Amino acid sequence: MTYSDTTIWWIIAILGVGTFLIRFSFIGLIGSRPMPPWVLRHLRYTSVAILPGLVAPLVAFPAATGGSPDPARLLAAAVTVGIGYWTKGVVRAMLGGAITLFAVQYMLG
């Protein structure tokens, strides 16, 4: 099924407005008031929950291999988690994982 360019742009615009309204309802309407400590505690774990949910399918079922697990990606993910846990640094973990991925792919051919 193909969509016209106009349809795609309408979908993008509607999703953009919807995203803005969701964020504004939280930040714009509640932003000037202090939040309860239990809300702040839960919000601290939002990125920790979302990022693995985005990355895990790309590691377990990569499109580059037709959806089958790949040793290079699995090792790179393990190295990324290990470096992140050990150093508590996101950038170092991502760089370590990327270097591992490219090095293992180069060694495996």
Coordinates of N, CA and C in Angstrom, one line a residue:
M1 N 0.8 -1.2 0.0 CA 0.0 0.0 0.0 C 0.9 1.2 0.0
T2 N 0.7 2.1 -0.9 CA 1.5 3.3 -1.0 C 0.6 4.5 -0.6
Y3 N 1.3 5.5 0.0 CA 0.6 6.7 0.4 C 1.2 7.9 -0.4
S4 N 0.4 8.9 -0.6 CA 0.9 10.1 -1.3 C 1.7 10.9 -0.3
D5 N 2.5 11.8 -0.9 CA 3.3 12.7 -0.1 C 2.5 13.5 0.9
T6 N 1.3 14.0 0.4 CA 0.4 14.8 1.3 C 0.0 14.0 2.5
T7 N -0.4 12.7 2.2 CA -0.9 11.9 3.4 C 0.2 11.7 4.4
I8 N 1.4 11.5 3.9 CA 2.6 11.3 4.9 C 2.8 12.5 5.7
W9 N 2.7 13.7 5.0 CA 3.0 15.0 5.7 C 1.8 15.2 6.7
W10 N 0.6 14.9 6.4 CA -0.5 15.0 7.4 C -0.3 14.1 8.6
I11 N 0.1 12.9 8.3 CA 0.4 12.0 9.5 C 1.5 12.6 10.4
I12 N 2.6 13.1 9.8 CA 3.7 13.6 10.5 C 3.2 14.8 11.3
A13 N 2.4 15.7 10.7 CA 1.9 16.9 11.4 C 1.0 16.5 12.6
I14 N 0.1 15.6 12.4 CA -0.8 15.1 13.4 C -0.1 14.5 14.6
L15 N 0.9 13.6 14.3 CA 1.7 13.0 15.3 C 2.6 14.1 16.1
G16 N 3.0 15.1 15.3 CA 3.8 16.2 16.0 C 2.9 17.0 17.0
V17 N 1.7 17.3 16.5 CA 0.8 18.0 17.4 C 0.4 17.2 18.6
G18 N 0.1 15.9 18.4 CA -0.2 15.0 19.5 C 0.9 14.9 20.5
T19 N 2.2 14.8 20.0 CA 3.3 14.7 20.9 C 3.5 16.0 21.7
F20 N 3.3 17.2 21.0 CA 3.3 18.4 21.7 C 2.3 18.5 22.8
L21 N 1.1 18.1 22.5 CA 0.0 18.2 23.5 C 0.2 17.3 24.7
I22 N 0.8 16.1 24.4 CA 1.1 15.2 25.6 C 2.2 15.8 26.5
R23 N 3.2 16.4 25.8 CA 4.3 17.0 26.6 C 3.8 18.3 27.3
F24 N 3.0 19.1 26.6 CA 2.5 20.3 27.2 C 1.6 20.0 28.4
S25 N 0.8 18.9 28.3 CA -0.1 18.6 29.4 C 0.7 18.3 30.7
F26 N 1.9 17.8 30.5 CA 2.7 17.4 31.7 C 3.6 18.6 32.1
I27 N 4.3 19.2 31.2 CA 5.3 20.2 31.5 C 4.6 21.6 31.7
G28 N 3.7 21.9 30.7 CA 3.1 23.3 30.7 C 2.1 23.5 31.8
L29 N 1.3 22.5 32.1 CA 0.3 22.6 33.1 C 0.7 22.3 34.5
I30 N 1.7 21.4 34.6 CA 2.1 21.0 36.0 C 3.5 21.5 36.3
G31 N 4.2 22.0 35.3 CA 5.6 22.4 35.4 C 5.9 23.4 36.5
S32 N 5.0 24.3 36.8 CA 5.3 25.3 37.8 C 5.1 24.9 39.2
R33 N 4.4 23.7 39.4 CA 4.2 23.2 40.7 C 5.1 22.1 41.1
P34 N 5.5 22.0 42.4 CA 6.4 20.9 42.7 C 5.7 19.6 42.7
M35 N 6.4 18.6 42.2 CA 5.8 17.2 42.1 C 6.1 16.4 43.4
P36 N 5.2 15.5 43.7 CA 5.4 14.7 44.9 C 6.7 13.8 44.7
P37 N 7.3 13.5 45.8 CA 8.5 12.7 45.7 C 8.4 11.4 45.0
W38 N 7.2 10.7 45.2 CA 7.0 9.4 44.5 C 6.9 9.5 43.0
V39 N 6.4 10.7 42.5 CA 6.4 10.9 41.0 C 7.8 11.1 40.5
L40 N 8.6 11.9 41.2 CA 10.0 12.1 40.8 C 10.8 10.8 40.9
R41 N 10.6 10.0 41.8 CA 11.3 8.7 41.9 C 11.0 7.8 40.7
H42 N 9.7 7.8 40.3 CA 9.3 7.0 39.1 C 9.9 7.6 37.8
L43 N 9.9 8.9 37.7 CA 10.4 9.6 36.5 C 11.9 9.3 36.3
R44 N 12.6 9.1 37.4 CA 14.0 8.9 37.3 C 14.3 7.6 36.4
Y45 N 13.4 6.7 36.4 CA 13.7 5.4 35.7 C 13.1 5.4 34.3
T46 N 12.6 6.5 33.8 CA 11.9 6.5 32.5 C 12.9 6.2 31.4
S47 N 14.1 6.9 31.4 CA 15.0 6.6 30.3 C 15.7 5.2 30.4
V48 N 15.8 4.8 31.6 CA 16.4 3.4 31.9 C 15.4 2.4 31.3
A49 N 14.1 2.6 31.3 CA 13.2 1.7 30.8 C 13.0 1.8 29.3
I50 N 13.0 3.0 28.8 CA 12.8 3.2 27.4 C 13.9 2.8 26.5
L51 N 15.1 3.2 26.8 CA 16.3 2.9 25.9 C 16.5 1.4 25.7
P52 N 16.5 0.5 26.7 CA 16.6 -0.9 26.4 C 15.4 -1.4 25.5
G53 N 14.2 -0.9 25.7 CA 13.1 -1.3 24.9 C 13.3 -0.9 23.4
L54 N 14.0 0.2 23.2 CA 14.3 0.5 21.8 C 15.4 -0.3 21.2
V55 N 16.4 -0.6 22.0 CA 17.6 -1.2 21.5 C 17.5 -2.7 21.4
A56 N 16.9 -3.3 22.4 CA 16.8 -4.8 22.5 C 16.3 -5.5 21.2
P57 N 15.3 -5.0 20.5 CA 14.9 -5.7 19.3 C 15.9 -5.6 18.2
L58 N 16.7 -4.5 18.2 CA 17.7 -4.3 17.2 C 18.9 -5.2 17.4
V59 N 19.1 -5.6 18.7 CA 20.2 -6.5 19.0 C 19.8 -7.9 18.8
A60 N 18.6 -8.3 19.2 CA 18.1 -9.7 19.1 C 17.7 -10.1 17.7
F61 N 17.1 -9.2 17.0 CA 16.6 -9.5 15.7 C 17.0 -8.4 14.7
P62 N 18.4 -8.3 14.4 CA 18.8 -7.2 13.5 C 18.4 -7.4 12.0
A63 N 18.0 -6.3 11.4 CA 17.6 -6.4 10.0 C 18.7 -6.7 9.1
A64 N 19.9 -6.4 9.5 CA 21.1 -6.6 8.7 C 21.4 -8.1 8.5
T65 N 20.9 -8.9 9.4 CA 21.1 -10.4 9.3 C 19.8 -11.1 8.9
G66 N 18.8 -10.4 8.5 CA 17.5 -11.1 8.2 C 16.8 -11.5 9.4
G67 N 17.1 -10.9 10.6 CA 16.3 -11.2 11.8 C 16.9 -12.2 12.7
S68 N 18.0 -12.8 12.3 CA 18.6 -13.8 13.2 C 19.7 -13.2 14.0
P69 N 19.8 -13.7 15.3 CA 20.8 -13.1 16.2 C 22.2 -13.2 15.6
D70 N 23.0 -12.2 15.9 CA 24.3 -12.0 15.3 C 25.4 -11.9 16.5
P71 N 26.4 -12.7 16.5 CA 27.4 -12.7 17.6 C 28.0 -11.3 17.8
A72 N 28.3 -10.6 16.7 CA 28.9 -9.3 16.8 C 28.0 -8.3 17.6
R73 N 26.7 -8.3 17.3 CA 25.8 -7.4 18.0 C 25.6 -7.8 19.4
L74 N 25.5 -9.1 19.6 CA 25.3 -9.6 21.0 C 26.5 -9.3 21.9
L75 N 27.7 -9.4 21.3 CA 28.9 -9.1 22.1 C 29.0 -7.6 22.3
A76 N 28.7 -6.8 21.3 CA 28.7 -5.3 21.4 C 27.7 -4.9 22.5
A77 N 26.6 -5.5 22.5 CA 25.6 -5.1 23.5 C 26.1 -5.5 24.9
A78 N 26.7 -6.6 25.1 CA 27.2 -7.0 26.4 C 28.3 -6.1 26.8
V79 N 29.2 -5.7 25.9 CA 30.3 -4.8 26.2 C 29.7 -3.5 26.6
T80 N 28.7 -3.0 25.9 CA 28.1 -1.7 26.2 C 27.5 -1.7 27.6
V81 N 26.8 -2.8 27.9 CA 26.2 -2.9 29.3 C 27.3 -2.9 30.3
G82 N 28.3 -3.7 30.1 CA 29.4 -3.8 31.0 C 30.1 -2.5 31.3
I83 N 30.5 -1.8 30.2 CA 31.2 -0.5 30.4 C 30.3 0.5 31.0
G84 N 29.0 0.5 30.7 CA 28.0 1.4 31.3 C 27.9 1.2 32.8
Y85 N 27.8 -0.1 33.2 CA 27.7 -0.5 34.6 C 29.0 -0.1 35.3
W86 N 30.1 -0.4 34.7 CA 31.4 -0.2 35.4 C 31.8 1.3 35.5
T87 N 31.6 2.1 34.4 CA 32.0 3.5 34.4 C 30.9 4.5 34.8
K88 N 29.6 4.0 34.7 CA 28.4 4.9 34.8 C 28.4 6.1 33.8
G89 N 29.1 5.8 32.7 CA 29.1 6.8 31.6 C 28.5 6.4 30.3
V90 N 27.5 7.1 29.9 CA 26.7 6.7 28.7 C 27.6 6.8 27.4
V91 N 28.3 7.9 27.3 CA 29.1 8.1 26.1 C 30.2 7.0 26.0
R92 N 30.9 6.8 27.1 CA 31.9 5.7 27.1 C 31.3 4.4 26.7
A93 N 30.2 4.1 27.3 CA 29.5 2.8 27.0 C 29.2 2.7 25.5
M94 N 28.6 3.7 25.0 CA 28.2 3.7 23.5 C 29.5 3.6 22.6
L95 N 30.5 4.3 23.0 CA 31.7 4.2 22.2 C 32.3 2.8 22.3
G96 N 32.4 2.3 23.5 CA 32.9 0.9 23.7 C 32.1 -0.1 22.9
G97 N 30.8 0.0 22.9 CA 29.9 -0.9 22.2 C 30.1 -0.8 20.7
A98 N 30.2 0.5 20.2 CA 30.4 0.7 18.7 C 31.8 0.2 18.3
I99 N 32.8 0.4 19.1 CA 34.1 -0.1 18.7 C 34.1 -1.6 18.7
T100 N 33.5 -2.2 19.7 CA 33.4 -3.7 19.7 C 32.6 -4.2 18.5
L101 N 31.5 -3.6 18.2 CA 30.7 -4.0 17.0 C 31.5 -4.0 15.7
F102 N 32.2 -2.9 15.5 CA 33.0 -2.8 14.2 C 34.2 -3.7 14.3
A103 N 34.8 -3.8 15.4 CA 36.0 -4.7 15.5 C 35.6 -6.2 15.2
V104 N 34.5 -6.6 15.9 CA 34.1 -8.0 15.7 C 33.6 -8.3 14.3
Q105 N 32.9 -7.3 13.7 CA 32.5 -7.5 12.3 C 33.6 -7.5 11.4
Y106 N 34.7 -6.7 11.7 CA 35.9 -6.7 10.8 C 36.6 -8.1 11.0
M107 N 36.7 -8.6 12.2 CA 37.4 -9.9 12.4 C 36.6 -11.1 11.8
L108 N 35.3 -11.0 11.8 CA 34.5 -12.1 11.3 C 34.3 -12.0 9.8
G109 N 34.7 -10.9 9.2 CA 34.6 -10.7 7.7 C 33.4 -10.1 7.3

